[in-house]
Amino acid sequence: ESVEELDPDVIIVWGTIVNSYLRERNPYVYDIEMIKETEWYLCHMKNPSNGKIIPIINPYHPMSRQHWYNNIGTFKKYFEMVLNE
């Protein structure tokens, strides 16, 4: 409902609990296989109200300092890909 109402251009998900729900239990995600191809960072969903394709990107949360800093380059790579779509 929030995606339909807000109609975002990008969804950035902080944290694995919300991310797993958005990716794995979301009937509007249409390319879940892309997750493996993008090192578990990126997939897309279709807004059910207007058909708009919305990237969902999931970096490590900054509170997970080691993972965040060790993987910031990977996140930047996929985020730049999203911004250039």
Coordinates of N, CA and C in Angstrom, one line a residue:
E1 N 0.8 -1.2 0.0 CA 0.0 0.0 0.0 C 0.9 1.3 0.0
S2 N 2.0 1.2 0.8 CA 2.8 2.4 0.8 C 3.5 2.7 -0.6
V3 N 3.9 1.6 -1.2 CA 4.5 1.8 -2.5 C 3.5 2.3 -3.5
E4 N 2.3 1.8 -3.5 CA 1.3 2.4 -4.4 C 1.0 3.8 -4.1
E5 N 0.9 4.2 -2.8 CA 0.6 5.6 -2.5 C 1.8 6.5 -2.8
L6 N 3.0 6.1 -2.4 CA 4.1 7.0 -2.5 C 4.8 7.0 -3.9
D7 N 4.6 5.9 -4.6 CA 5.2 5.7 -6.0 C 6.6 6.1 -6.1
P8 N 7.5 5.5 -5.3 CA 8.9 5.9 -5.3 C 9.6 5.5 -6.5
D9 N 10.8 6.1 -6.8 CA 11.6 5.8 -7.9 C 12.6 4.7 -7.5
V10 N 13.0 4.6 -6.3 CA 13.9 3.6 -5.7 C 13.5 3.3 -4.3
I11 N 13.6 2.0 -3.9 CA 13.4 1.6 -2.5 C 14.7 1.2 -2.0
I12 N 15.2 1.8 -0.9 CA 16.4 1.4 -0.3 C 16.0 0.8 1.1
V13 N 16.4 -0.5 1.2 CA 16.0 -1.2 2.4 C 17.1 -1.4 3.4
W14 N 17.0 -0.9 4.6 CA 18.0 -1.1 5.6 C 17.6 -2.2 6.5
G15 N 18.3 -3.3 6.5 CA 18.0 -4.4 7.4 C 17.5 -5.6 6.7
T16 N 17.8 -6.7 7.2 CA 17.4 -8.0 6.6 C 16.0 -8.4 6.8
I17 N 15.4 -8.0 7.9 CA 14.0 -8.5 8.2 C 13.1 -7.9 7.2
V18 N 13.1 -6.6 7.0 CA 12.3 -5.9 6.1 C 12.6 -6.3 4.7
N19 N 13.9 -6.5 4.4 CA 14.4 -6.8 3.1 C 13.9 -8.2 2.7
S20 N 14.0 -9.2 3.5 CA 13.5 -10.5 3.2 C 12.0 -10.5 2.9
Y21 N 11.2 -9.7 3.6 CA 9.8 -9.6 3.3 C 9.6 -9.0 2.0
L22 N 10.2 -7.9 1.7 CA 10.0 -7.2 0.4 C 10.5 -8.0 -0.8
R23 N 11.5 -8.7 -0.6 CA 12.0 -9.5 -1.7 C 11.3 -10.8 -1.9
E24 N 11.2 -11.6 -0.8 CA 10.8 -13.0 -0.9 C 9.3 -13.2 -0.8
R25 N 8.6 -12.3 -0.2 CA 7.2 -12.5 0.1 C 6.3 -11.4 -0.7
N26 N 7.0 -10.8 -1.6 CA 6.3 -9.7 -2.4 C 5.9 -10.3 -3.8
P27 N 4.6 -10.4 -4.0 CA 4.2 -10.9 -5.3 C 4.5 -10.0 -6.5
Y28 N 4.9 -8.8 -6.2 CA 5.2 -7.8 -7.3 C 6.7 -7.8 -7.7
V29 N 7.5 -8.5 -6.9 CA 8.9 -8.7 -7.4 C 8.9 -9.6 -8.5
Y30 N 9.5 -9.2 -9.7 CA 9.4 -10.1 -10.8 C 10.8 -10.7 -11.3
D31 N 11.8 -10.2 -10.7 CA 13.2 -10.7 -11.1 C 14.0 -11.1 -9.9
I32 N 13.4 -11.9 -9.0 CA 14.1 -12.3 -7.8 C 15.5 -13.0 -8.1
E33 N 15.6 -13.6 -9.3 CA 16.8 -14.3 -9.6 C 18.0 -13.3 -9.8
M34 N 17.7 -12.0 -10.0 CA 18.7 -11.0 -10.1 C 19.5 -10.8 -8.8
I35 N 18.8 -11.2 -7.7 CA 19.5 -11.0 -6.4 C 20.9 -11.7 -6.4
K36 N 20.9 -13.0 -6.8 CA 22.2 -13.7 -6.8 C 23.2 -13.0 -7.8
E37 N 22.7 -12.6 -8.9 CA 23.6 -11.9 -9.9 C 24.2 -10.6 -9.4
T38 N 23.5 -10.0 -8.4 CA 24.0 -8.7 -7.9 C 24.4 -8.8 -6.5
E39 N 25.0 -9.9 -6.1 CA 25.5 -10.1 -4.8 C 24.6 -9.8 -3.6
W40 N 23.3 -10.1 -3.9 CA 22.2 -10.0 -2.9 C 21.8 -8.5 -2.7
Y41 N 22.1 -7.6 -3.6 CA 21.8 -6.2 -3.4 C 20.6 -5.7 -4.1
L42 N 20.2 -6.3 -5.3 CA 19.3 -5.6 -6.1 C 18.2 -6.5 -6.8
C43 N 17.0 -6.1 -6.8 CA 15.9 -6.7 -7.6 C 15.0 -5.6 -7.9
H44 N 13.9 -5.9 -8.6 CA 12.9 -4.9 -9.0 C 11.5 -5.4 -8.7
M45 N 10.6 -4.5 -8.5 CA 9.2 -4.8 -8.3 C 8.4 -3.9 -9.3
K46 N 7.2 -4.3 -9.5 CA 6.3 -3.6 -10.4 C 5.2 -3.0 -9.5
N47 N 5.1 -1.7 -9.5 CA 4.0 -1.0 -8.7 C 2.7 -1.5 -9.2
P48 N 1.9 -2.1 -8.4 CA 0.6 -2.7 -8.8 C -0.4 -1.7 -9.3
S49 N -0.3 -0.4 -8.9 CA -1.3 0.5 -9.3 C -1.0 1.2 -10.7
N50 N 0.3 1.2 -11.1 CA 0.6 1.9 -12.3 C 1.6 1.1 -13.2
G51 N 2.1 0.0 -12.8 CA 3.0 -0.8 -13.5 C 4.5 -0.3 -13.6
K52 N 4.7 0.8 -12.8 CA 6.1 1.3 -12.8 C 7.1 0.4 -12.2
I53 N 8.2 0.2 -12.8 CA 9.3 -0.7 -12.3 C 10.1 0.1 -11.3
I54 N 10.3 -0.5 -10.1 CA 11.0 0.2 -9.0 C 12.1 -0.7 -8.5
P55 N 13.3 -0.2 -8.6 CA 14.5 -1.0 -8.0 C 14.4 -1.1 -6.5
I56 N 14.7 -2.2 -6.0 CA 14.8 -2.4 -4.5 C 16.3 -2.7 -4.3
I57 N 17.0 -1.9 -3.5 CA 18.4 -2.1 -3.2 C 18.6 -2.2 -1.7
N58 N 19.4 -3.2 -1.3 CA 19.6 -3.5 0.1 C 21.1 -3.5 0.5
P59 N 21.6 -2.3 0.9 CA 22.9 -2.3 1.5 C 22.9 -2.8 2.9
Y60 N 24.1 -3.1 3.4 CA 24.2 -3.4 4.8 C 23.8 -2.1 5.6
H61 N 23.3 -2.3 6.8 CA 23.0 -1.1 7.6 C 24.2 -0.5 8.2
P62 N 24.4 0.8 8.2 CA 25.6 1.4 8.8 C 25.9 1.0 10.2
M63 N 24.9 0.6 11.0 CA 25.2 0.1 12.3 C 26.0 -1.2 12.3
S64 N 26.0 -1.9 11.3 CA 26.8 -3.1 11.1 C 28.2 -2.6 10.5
R65 N 28.9 -1.8 11.3 CA 30.0 -1.1 10.8 C 31.0 -1.9 9.9
Q66 N 31.4 -3.0 10.4 CA 32.3 -3.8 9.6 C 31.8 -4.2 8.2
H67 N 30.5 -4.7 8.2 CA 29.9 -5.1 6.9 C 29.7 -3.8 6.0
W68 N 29.2 -2.7 6.7 CA 29.0 -1.5 5.9 C 30.2 -1.0 5.2
Y69 N 31.3 -0.8 6.0 CA 32.5 -0.3 5.5 C 33.3 -1.2 4.5
N70 N 33.2 -2.5 4.8 CA 33.9 -3.5 4.0 C 33.1 -3.6 2.6
N71 N 31.9 -3.3 2.6 CA 31.1 -3.5 1.3 C 30.5 -2.2 0.7
I72 N 31.0 -1.1 1.2 CA 30.5 0.2 0.6 C 30.7 0.3 -0.9
G73 N 31.9 -0.2 -1.3 CA 32.2 -0.2 -2.8 C 31.2 -1.0 -3.6
T74 N 30.8 -2.1 -3.1 CA 29.8 -3.0 -3.8 C 28.4 -2.3 -3.8
F75 N 28.0 -1.7 -2.7 CA 26.8 -0.9 -2.7 C 26.8 0.2 -3.7
K76 N 27.9 1.0 -3.7 CA 28.0 2.1 -4.6 C 27.9 1.6 -6.0
K77 N 28.5 0.5 -6.4 CA 28.4 0.0 -7.7 C 27.0 -0.3 -8.1
Y78 N 26.2 -1.0 -7.3 CA 24.8 -1.3 -7.6 C 23.9 0.0 -7.5
F79 N 24.2 0.9 -6.6 CA 23.4 2.1 -6.5 C 23.6 2.9 -7.7
E80 N 24.8 3.0 -8.2 CA 25.0 3.8 -9.5 C 24.3 3.1 -10.6
M81 N 24.3 1.8 -10.6 CA 23.5 1.1 -11.7 C 22.1 1.5 -11.6
V82 N 21.5 1.5 -10.4 CA 20.1 1.9 -10.2 C 19.9 3.3 -10.7
L83 N 20.8 4.2 -10.4 CA 20.6 5.6 -10.8 C 20.7 5.8 -12.3
N84 N 21.4 4.9 -12.9 CA 21.5 5.0 -14.4 C 20.5 4.3 -15.2
E85 N 19.6 3.6 -14.5 CA 18.5 2.8 -15.2 C 17.6 3.7 -15.9

